[in-house]
XYZ file of C-alpha atoms in Angstrom:
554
model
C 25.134 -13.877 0.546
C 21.744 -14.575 2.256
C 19.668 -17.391 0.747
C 16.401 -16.063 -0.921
C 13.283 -16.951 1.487
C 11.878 -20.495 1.363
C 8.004 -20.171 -0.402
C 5.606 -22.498 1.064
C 3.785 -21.813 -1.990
C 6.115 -24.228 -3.833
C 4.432 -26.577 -1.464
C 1.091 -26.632 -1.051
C -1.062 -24.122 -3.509
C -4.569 -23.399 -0.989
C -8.047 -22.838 -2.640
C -10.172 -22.338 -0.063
C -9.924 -22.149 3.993
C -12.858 -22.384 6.337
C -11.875 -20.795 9.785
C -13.434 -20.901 13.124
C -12.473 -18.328 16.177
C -13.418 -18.592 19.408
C -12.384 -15.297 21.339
C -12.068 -14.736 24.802
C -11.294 -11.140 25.155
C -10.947 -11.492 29.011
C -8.178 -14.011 29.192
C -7.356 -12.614 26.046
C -6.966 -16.036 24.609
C -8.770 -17.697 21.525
C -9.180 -21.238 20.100
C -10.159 -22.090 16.516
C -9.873 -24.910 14.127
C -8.820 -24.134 10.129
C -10.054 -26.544 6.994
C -8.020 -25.881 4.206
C -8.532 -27.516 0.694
C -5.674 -27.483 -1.803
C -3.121 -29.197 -3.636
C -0.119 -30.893 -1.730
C 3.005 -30.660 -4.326
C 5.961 -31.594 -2.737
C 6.982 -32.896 0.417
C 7.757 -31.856 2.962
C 3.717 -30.861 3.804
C 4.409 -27.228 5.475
C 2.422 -24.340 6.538
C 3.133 -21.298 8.358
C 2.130 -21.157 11.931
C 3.497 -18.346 14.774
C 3.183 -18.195 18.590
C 0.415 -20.821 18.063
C -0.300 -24.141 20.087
C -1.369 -26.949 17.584
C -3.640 -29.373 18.903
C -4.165 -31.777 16.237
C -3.870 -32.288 11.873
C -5.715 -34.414 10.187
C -4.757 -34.657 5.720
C -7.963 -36.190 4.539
C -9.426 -37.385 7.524
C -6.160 -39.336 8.422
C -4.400 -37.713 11.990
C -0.686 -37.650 11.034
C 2.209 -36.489 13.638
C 3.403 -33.026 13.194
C 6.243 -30.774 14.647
C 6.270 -26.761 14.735
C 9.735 -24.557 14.050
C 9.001 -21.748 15.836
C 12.119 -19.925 14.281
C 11.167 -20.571 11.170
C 7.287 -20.224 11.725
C 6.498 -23.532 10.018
C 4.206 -26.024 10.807
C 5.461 -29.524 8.999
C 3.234 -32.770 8.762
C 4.225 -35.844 8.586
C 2.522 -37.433 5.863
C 4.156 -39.643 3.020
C 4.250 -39.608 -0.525
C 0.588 -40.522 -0.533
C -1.128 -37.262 0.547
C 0.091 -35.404 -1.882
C -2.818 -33.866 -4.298
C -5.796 -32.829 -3.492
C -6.353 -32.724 0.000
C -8.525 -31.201 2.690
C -6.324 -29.999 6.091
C -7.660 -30.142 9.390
C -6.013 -28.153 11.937
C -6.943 -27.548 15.432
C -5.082 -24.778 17.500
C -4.802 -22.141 20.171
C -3.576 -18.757 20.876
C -3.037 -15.197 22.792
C -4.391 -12.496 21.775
C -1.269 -10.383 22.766
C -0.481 -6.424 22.763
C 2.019 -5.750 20.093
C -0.300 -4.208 17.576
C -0.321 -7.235 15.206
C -1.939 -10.993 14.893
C -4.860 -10.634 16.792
C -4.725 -7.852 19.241
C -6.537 -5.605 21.912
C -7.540 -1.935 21.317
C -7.955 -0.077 24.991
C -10.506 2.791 25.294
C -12.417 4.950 28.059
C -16.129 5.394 27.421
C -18.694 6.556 30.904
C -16.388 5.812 33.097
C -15.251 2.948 32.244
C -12.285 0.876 30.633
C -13.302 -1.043 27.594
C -11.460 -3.081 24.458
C -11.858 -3.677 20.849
C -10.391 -6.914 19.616
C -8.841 -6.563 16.110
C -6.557 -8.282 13.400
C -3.695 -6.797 11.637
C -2.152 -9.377 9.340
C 0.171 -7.595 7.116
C 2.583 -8.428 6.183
C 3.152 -11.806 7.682
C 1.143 -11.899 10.604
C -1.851 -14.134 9.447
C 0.177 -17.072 10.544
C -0.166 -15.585 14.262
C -3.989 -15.864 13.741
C -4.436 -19.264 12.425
C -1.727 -21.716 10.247
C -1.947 -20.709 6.260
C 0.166 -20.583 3.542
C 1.277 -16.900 4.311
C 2.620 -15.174 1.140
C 0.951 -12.809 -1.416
C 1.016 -15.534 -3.842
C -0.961 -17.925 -1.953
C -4.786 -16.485 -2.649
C -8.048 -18.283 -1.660
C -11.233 -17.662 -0.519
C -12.283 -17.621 3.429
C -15.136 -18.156 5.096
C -15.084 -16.887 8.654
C -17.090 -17.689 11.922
C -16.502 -15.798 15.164
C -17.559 -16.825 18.283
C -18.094 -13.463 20.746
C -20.227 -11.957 22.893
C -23.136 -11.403 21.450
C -23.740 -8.059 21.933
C -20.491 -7.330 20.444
C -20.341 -5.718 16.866
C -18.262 -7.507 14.298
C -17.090 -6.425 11.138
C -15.197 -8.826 8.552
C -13.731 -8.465 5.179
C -18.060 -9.584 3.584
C -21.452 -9.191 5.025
C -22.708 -10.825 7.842
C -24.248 -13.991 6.916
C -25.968 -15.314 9.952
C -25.720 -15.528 13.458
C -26.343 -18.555 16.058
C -26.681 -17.816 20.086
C -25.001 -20.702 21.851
C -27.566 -21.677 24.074
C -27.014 -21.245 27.761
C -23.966 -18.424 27.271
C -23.882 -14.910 26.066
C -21.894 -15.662 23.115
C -22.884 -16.106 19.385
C -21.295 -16.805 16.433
C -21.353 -14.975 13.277
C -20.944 -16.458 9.964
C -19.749 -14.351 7.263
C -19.925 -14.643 3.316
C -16.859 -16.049 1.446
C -14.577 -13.858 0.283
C -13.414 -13.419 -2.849
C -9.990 -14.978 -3.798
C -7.231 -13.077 -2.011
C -4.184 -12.669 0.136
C -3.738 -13.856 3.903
C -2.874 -10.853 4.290
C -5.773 -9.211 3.550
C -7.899 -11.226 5.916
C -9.399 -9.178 8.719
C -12.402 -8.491 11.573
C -12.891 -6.228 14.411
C -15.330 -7.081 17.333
C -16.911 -4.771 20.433
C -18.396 -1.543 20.884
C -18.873 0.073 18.200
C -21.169 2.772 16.284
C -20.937 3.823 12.364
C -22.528 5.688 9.881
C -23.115 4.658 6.474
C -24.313 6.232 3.117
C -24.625 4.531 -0.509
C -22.515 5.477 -3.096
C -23.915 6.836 -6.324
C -22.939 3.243 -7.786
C -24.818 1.335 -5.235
C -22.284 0.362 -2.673
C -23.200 0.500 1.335
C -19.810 2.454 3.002
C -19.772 2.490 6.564
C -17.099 4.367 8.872
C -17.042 2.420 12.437
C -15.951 3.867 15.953
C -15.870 3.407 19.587
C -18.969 5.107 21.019
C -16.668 7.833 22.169
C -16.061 9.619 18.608
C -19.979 10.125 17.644
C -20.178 13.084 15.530
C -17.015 12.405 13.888
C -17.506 9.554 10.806
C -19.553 11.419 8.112
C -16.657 13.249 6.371
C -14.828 10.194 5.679
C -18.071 8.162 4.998
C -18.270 11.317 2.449
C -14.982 11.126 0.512
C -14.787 6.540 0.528
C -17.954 7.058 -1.582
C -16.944 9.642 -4.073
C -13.750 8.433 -4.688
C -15.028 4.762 -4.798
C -17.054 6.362 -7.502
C -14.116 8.227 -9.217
C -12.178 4.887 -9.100
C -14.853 2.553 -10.276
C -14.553 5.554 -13.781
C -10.941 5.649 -13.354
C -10.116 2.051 -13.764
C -13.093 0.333 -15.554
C -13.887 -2.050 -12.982
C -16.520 -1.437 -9.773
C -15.381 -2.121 -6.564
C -16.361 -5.973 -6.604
C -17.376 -5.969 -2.712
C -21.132 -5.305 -1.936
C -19.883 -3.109 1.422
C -17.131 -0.938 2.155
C -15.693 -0.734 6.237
C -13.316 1.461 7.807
C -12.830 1.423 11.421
C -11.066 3.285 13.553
C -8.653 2.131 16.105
C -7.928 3.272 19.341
C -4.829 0.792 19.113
C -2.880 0.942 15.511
C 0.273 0.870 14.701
C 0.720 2.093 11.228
C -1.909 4.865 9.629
C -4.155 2.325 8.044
C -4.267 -0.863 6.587
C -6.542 -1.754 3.578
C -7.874 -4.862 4.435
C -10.263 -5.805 1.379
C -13.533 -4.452 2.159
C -12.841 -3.909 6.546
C -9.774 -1.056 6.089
C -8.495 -0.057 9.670
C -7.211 3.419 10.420
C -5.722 4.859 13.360
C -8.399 6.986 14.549
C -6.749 10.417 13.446
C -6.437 9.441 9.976
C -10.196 8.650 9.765
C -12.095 10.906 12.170
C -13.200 14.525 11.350
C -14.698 16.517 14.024
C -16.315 19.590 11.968
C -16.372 21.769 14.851
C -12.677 21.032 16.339
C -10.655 19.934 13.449
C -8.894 22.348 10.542
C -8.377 22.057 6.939
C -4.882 20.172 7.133
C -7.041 17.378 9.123
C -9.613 17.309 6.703
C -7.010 16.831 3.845
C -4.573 14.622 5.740
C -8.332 11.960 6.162
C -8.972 12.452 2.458
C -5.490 11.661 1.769
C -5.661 8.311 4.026
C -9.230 7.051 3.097
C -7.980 7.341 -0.990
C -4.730 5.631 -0.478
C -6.572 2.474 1.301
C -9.454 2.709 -1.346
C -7.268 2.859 -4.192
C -5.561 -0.513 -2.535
C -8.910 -2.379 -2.580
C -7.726 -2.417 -6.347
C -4.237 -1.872 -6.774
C -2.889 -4.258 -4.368
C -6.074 -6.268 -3.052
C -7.703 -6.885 -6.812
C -4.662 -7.411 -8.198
C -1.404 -8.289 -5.573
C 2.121 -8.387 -6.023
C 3.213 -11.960 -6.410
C 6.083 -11.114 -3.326
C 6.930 -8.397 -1.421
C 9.761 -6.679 -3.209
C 7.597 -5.460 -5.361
C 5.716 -3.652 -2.101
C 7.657 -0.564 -3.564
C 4.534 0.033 -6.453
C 1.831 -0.705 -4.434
C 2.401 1.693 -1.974
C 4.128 4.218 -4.327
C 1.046 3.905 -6.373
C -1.432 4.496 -3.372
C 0.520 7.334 -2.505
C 0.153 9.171 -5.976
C -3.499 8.600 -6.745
C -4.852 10.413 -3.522
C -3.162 13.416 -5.354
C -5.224 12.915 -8.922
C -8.364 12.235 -6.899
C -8.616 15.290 -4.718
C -7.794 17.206 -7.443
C -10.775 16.192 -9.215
C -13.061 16.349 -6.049
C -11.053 19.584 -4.558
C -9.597 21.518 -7.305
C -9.370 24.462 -4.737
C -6.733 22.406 -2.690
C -4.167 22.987 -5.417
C -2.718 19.250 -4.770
C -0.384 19.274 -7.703
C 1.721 22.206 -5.759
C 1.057 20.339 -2.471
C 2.469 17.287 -4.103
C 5.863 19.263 -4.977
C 6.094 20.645 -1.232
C 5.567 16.912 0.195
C 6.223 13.653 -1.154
C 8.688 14.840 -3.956
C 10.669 16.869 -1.240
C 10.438 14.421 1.300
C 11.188 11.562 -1.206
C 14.311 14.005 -2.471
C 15.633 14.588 0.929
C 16.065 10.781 1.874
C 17.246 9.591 -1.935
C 20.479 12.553 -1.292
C 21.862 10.325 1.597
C 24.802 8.007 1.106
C 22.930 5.237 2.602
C 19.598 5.692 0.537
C 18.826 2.261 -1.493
C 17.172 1.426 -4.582
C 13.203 1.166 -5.052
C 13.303 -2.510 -5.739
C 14.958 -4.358 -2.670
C 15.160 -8.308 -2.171
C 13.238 -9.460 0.604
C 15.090 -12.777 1.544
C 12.904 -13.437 4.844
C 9.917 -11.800 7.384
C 11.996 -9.392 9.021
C 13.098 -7.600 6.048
C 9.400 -6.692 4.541
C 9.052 -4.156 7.377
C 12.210 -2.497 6.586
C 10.616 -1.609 2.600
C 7.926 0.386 4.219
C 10.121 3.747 4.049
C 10.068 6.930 2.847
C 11.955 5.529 -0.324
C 8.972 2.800 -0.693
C 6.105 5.343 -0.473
C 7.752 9.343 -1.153
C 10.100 8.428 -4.175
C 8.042 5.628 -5.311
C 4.697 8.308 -5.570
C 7.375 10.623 -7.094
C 8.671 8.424 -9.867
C 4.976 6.869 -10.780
C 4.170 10.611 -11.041
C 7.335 11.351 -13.746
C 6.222 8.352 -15.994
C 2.383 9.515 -15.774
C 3.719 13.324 -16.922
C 6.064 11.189 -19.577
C 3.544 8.508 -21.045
C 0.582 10.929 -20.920
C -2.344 10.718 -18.537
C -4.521 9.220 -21.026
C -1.878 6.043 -21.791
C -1.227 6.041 -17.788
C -4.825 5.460 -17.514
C -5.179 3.065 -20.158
C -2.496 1.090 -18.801
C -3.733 0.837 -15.572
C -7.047 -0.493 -16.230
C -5.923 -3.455 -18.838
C -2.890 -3.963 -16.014
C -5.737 -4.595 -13.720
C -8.514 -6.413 -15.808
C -5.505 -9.326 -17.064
C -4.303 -9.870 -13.478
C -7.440 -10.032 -11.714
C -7.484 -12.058 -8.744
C -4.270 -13.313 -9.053
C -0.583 -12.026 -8.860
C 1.437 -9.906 -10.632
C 5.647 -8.266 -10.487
C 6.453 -4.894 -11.421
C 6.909 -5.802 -14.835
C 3.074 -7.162 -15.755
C 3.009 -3.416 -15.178
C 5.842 -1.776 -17.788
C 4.119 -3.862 -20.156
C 0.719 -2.736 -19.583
C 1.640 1.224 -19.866
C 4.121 -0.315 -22.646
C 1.456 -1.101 -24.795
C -0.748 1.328 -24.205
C 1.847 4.324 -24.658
C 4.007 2.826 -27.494
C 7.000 3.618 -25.082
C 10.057 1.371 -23.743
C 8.958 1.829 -20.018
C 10.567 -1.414 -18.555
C 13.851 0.452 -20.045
C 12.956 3.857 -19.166
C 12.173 3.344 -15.210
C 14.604 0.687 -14.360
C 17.619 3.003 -13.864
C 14.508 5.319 -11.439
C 13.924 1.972 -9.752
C 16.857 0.050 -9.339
C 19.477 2.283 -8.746
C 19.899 4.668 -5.537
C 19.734 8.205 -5.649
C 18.537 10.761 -8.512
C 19.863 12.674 -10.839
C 21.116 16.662 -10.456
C 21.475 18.383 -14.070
C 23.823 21.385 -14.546
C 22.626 24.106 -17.085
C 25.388 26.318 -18.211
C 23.733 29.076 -20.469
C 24.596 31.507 -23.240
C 22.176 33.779 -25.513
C 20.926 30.523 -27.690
C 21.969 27.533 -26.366
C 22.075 25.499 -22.972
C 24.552 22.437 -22.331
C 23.259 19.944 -19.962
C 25.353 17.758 -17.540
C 23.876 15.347 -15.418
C 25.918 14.174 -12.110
C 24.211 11.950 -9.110
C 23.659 14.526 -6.207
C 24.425 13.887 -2.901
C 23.835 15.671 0.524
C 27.443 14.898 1.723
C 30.121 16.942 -0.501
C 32.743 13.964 -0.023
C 30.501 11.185 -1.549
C 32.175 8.336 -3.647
C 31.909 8.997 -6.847
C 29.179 7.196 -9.009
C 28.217 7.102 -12.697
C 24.924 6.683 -13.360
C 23.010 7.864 -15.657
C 19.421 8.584 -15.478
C 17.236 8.872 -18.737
C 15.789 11.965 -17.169
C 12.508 13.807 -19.415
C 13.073 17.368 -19.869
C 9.740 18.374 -19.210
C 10.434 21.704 -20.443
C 6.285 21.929 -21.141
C 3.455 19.277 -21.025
C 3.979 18.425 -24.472
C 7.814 17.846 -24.294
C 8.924 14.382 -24.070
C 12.637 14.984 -25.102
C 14.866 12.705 -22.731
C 18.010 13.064 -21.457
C 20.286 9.794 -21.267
C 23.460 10.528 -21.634
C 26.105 12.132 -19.088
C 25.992 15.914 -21.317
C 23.471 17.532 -24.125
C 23.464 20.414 -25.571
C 20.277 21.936 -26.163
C 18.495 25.466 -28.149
C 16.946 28.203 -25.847
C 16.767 29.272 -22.727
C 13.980 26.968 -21.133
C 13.036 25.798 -17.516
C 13.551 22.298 -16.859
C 11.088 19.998 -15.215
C 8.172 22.778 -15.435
C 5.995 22.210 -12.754
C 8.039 19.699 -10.782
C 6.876 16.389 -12.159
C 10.321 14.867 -12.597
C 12.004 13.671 -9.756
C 15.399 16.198 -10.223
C 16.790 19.288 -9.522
C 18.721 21.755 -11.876
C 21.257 24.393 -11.543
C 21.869 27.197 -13.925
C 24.325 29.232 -14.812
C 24.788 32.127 -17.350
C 22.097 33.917 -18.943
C 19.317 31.865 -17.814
C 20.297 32.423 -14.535
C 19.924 35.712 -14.815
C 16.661 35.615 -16.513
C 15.106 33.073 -13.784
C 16.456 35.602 -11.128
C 14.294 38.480 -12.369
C 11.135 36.107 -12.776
C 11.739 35.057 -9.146
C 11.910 38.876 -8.422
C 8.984 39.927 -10.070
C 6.583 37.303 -9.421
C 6.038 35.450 -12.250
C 7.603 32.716 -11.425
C 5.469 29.851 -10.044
C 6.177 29.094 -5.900
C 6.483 25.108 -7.357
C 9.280 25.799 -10.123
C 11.441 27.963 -7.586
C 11.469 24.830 -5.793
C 13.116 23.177 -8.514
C 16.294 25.434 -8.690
C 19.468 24.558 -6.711
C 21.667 27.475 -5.975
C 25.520 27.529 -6.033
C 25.502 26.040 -2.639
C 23.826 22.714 -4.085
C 20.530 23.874 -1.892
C 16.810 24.082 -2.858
C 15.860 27.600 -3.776
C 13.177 27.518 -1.619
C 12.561 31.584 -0.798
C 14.640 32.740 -3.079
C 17.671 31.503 -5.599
């Protein structure tokens, strides 16, 4: 069995770090020296460090030896039994900026004639400690105050407001000093410096949003400038908390890896998830950047306010984002239908991968760096939305919501596990949720449920379904809501159940299952299928004999 991952947080706990950069983005090097105050607990004194050169470390104005495991990505110190405590680290160090998109990177681009480059950070999940040595885990929050040494006609953007800006005499450079941060994840830490343009608007509740670019895109940034301030405002309703930044950034990448990444308050996007051209672009690019810009705003919260204490719990954060971009642009777009959308995407898509044989659970150790990458899948984000949208159809939106915002307002700042949750939309539901979502979380697969029909009655049998016919067999079984209207919270947990009537399950497709039927109520959905009154979204939700989605036709 592999050994769970050694926290650094066990040994030093940081309040505060106070980082210098000085970027060269011709050699595509940089230099920088890192002050970190904190509390020293245990010894070995460790931090994490990657593909950096370490120049010197000082504990307290004392230079001790020091000695860097670059497989392990640890920087140890050799100090005795006397530093630990309080203490303020001094660390001096170098790096390259490199092209993997992570750490401190370039972004390439064309503009007149001529070949030009970004420099940006991406520091999820574990790349801070590429950038500078830090304690790099979700647990570990402080504050940072950054200052950047660049060109000086260069345009920076940080995770604050610019605070000031010295010329270094003699050069073309400058450095910029940014405000503190509030307390938060390594992580989370991020700038981007070059050519760039933006435009900005203020949100009805007083909040500058700008959307950044390379010079190349003009005429492309107000639609998304557009939707970060309305659904900052929706959230600010939604959860009972403003947005605690005084600006919102999103920049746009030439260079990115993933879609975006929701740095607190400086959120990068790959460009086609932010830009809107409103002469070239269609209605599926205008939803697909709606979709983007809510899931990273919704993180500046969920995720960035409050942040899982480590990264198996990655799973709700990004099953959460997922979700809420449906509930806002149904409030802001009503036209857009997104509740059907929702059944035609993520619930299909999160479906498809939970049939395999080799699917896993929701909740998956993470026992060292190279396994967080693996829980961003479609199980992660597609049945993670899909099972957060079940318990908000089976709590109630109005105990969902409730839940959410005293989730939020206790763990402020600080850390939090799956289960701070439960007991959150626990108490505000009067429901057993840590029982009722474990078996959707922890256990692979979902649930198909057999309904064999006669004039009065339907008996229900529940059986795990699987894409390939000669699975193993397994057991489990799923409390699975009914859902036979919006009112019905009837559950199912137990292997059969007989029930009265002839009813549709799962009306609507909030539950993440599939039925069969059989008898009378087959025949019945048949002719409402035939005649039209049957909604596109519920027709999803049969299975034929064949064990496949309905679809067209059952």
């Amino acid at each position: 069995m592999q050994q769970p991952v050694k926290r650094l947080i066990d040994f030093f706990k940081p309040e505060t770090y106070k980082l210098a950069i000085d970027q060269d983005s011709e050699a595509l090097t940089f230099s920088g020296k890192v002050q970190i105050t904190g509390t020293f607990l245990k010894l070995p004194l460790t931090f994490h460090a990657s593909e950096l050169v370490i120049k010197s470390v000082a504990v307290n104005g004392q230079s001790y030896e020091f000695a860097v495991d670059d497989k392990a990505q640890e920087l140890t110190i050799s100090a005795p039994q006397s530093a630990l405590g309080k203490a303020v680290v001094e660390i001096e160090f170098s790096g390259s900026i490199t092209r993997p998109m992570h750490g401190l990177y370039p972004c390439f681009f064309e503009h007149d004639g001529k070949q030009k480059r970004l420099l940006a950070t991406q520091c999820e999940s574990h790349h801070a400690r590429e950038v500078f040595p830090c304690i790099d885990e979700p647990e570990a929050k402080a504050t940072f105050q950054l200052n950047l040494t660049v060109p000086a006609s260069d345009t920076v953007v940080s995770n604050t407001p610019l605070l000031s800006t010295d010329a270094i005499p003699g050069t073309s450079l400058a450095t910029r000093h940014f405000e503190t941060t509030p307390i938060m994840s390594t992580y989370l830490l991020a700038w981007v410096s070059g050519e760039l343009i933006y435009e900005e608007a203020i949100s009805d509740h007083g909040v500058q949003v700008r959307t950044y670019a390379t010079p190349v895109h003009e005429g492309k940034l107000a639609y998304s400038v557009e939707v970060a301030c309305k659904s900052m405002d929706f959230m600010d309703d939604y959860f009972d908390i403003a947005y605690p930044l005084k600006k919102f950034d999103q920049i746009a990448l030439p260079d990115f890896a993933a879609g975006a990444m929701e740095n607190w308050g400086c959120v990068t996007f790959r460009e086609s998830a932010l830009l809107y051209d409103p002469v070239l672009s269609d209605l599926s690019d205008k939803q697909y950047v709606s979709e983007v810009v809510i899931h990273e705003m919704s993180h500046q919260w969920f995720g960035n306010l409050v942040t899982m204490r480590w990264w198996e719990d990655l799973w709700l954060n990004e099953g959460f984002a997922s979700w809420i971009p449906y509930l806002v642009r149904d409030e802001l777009n009503p036209e857009w239908k997104m509740w059907e959308q929702f059944a035609t995407s993520d619930l299909m898509v999160g479906l498809r991968a939970d049939s395999l044989e080799n699917t896993h659970p929701i909740v998956v150790k993470i026992n060292s760096p190279e396994e967080i990458r693996s829980a961003f899948d479609s199980i992660s984000y597609d049945k993670g939305c899909s099972v957060i949208n079940l318990l908000f159809n089976y709590i109630g939106k109005t105990a969902f919501r409730d839940g959410l915002r005293n989730y939020l307002k206790k763990h402020a700042y600080a850390n939090a596990e799956t289960a701070d949750l439960w007991s959150a939309w626990a108490e505000s539901s009067g429901k057993d949720v840590a029982s009722f979502m474990s078996t959707w979380t922890e256990k692979p697969g979902f649930p198909i449920v057999s309904v064999t029909s006669t004039e009065t009655t339907s008996s229900l049998t529940q059986q795990r379904f699987f894409t390939n016919k000669g699975h193993a067999v397994d057991t489990t079984v799923w409390p699975i809501p009914l859902l036979r209207s919006s009112e019905d919270t009837e559950v199912f947990t137990t292997p059969t159940l007989e029930i009265n009537g002839l009813q549709k399950l799962n009306a609507g497709q909030p539950g993440f299952y599939r039925a069969i039927y059989s008898g009378p109520i087959k025949s019945k959905f048949e002719k409402t299928i035939s005649d039209g009154t049957m909604t596109p979204v519920d027709v999803l939700g049969l299975i034929n004999d064949a064990g496949e989605s309905a679809k067209a036709g059952y």
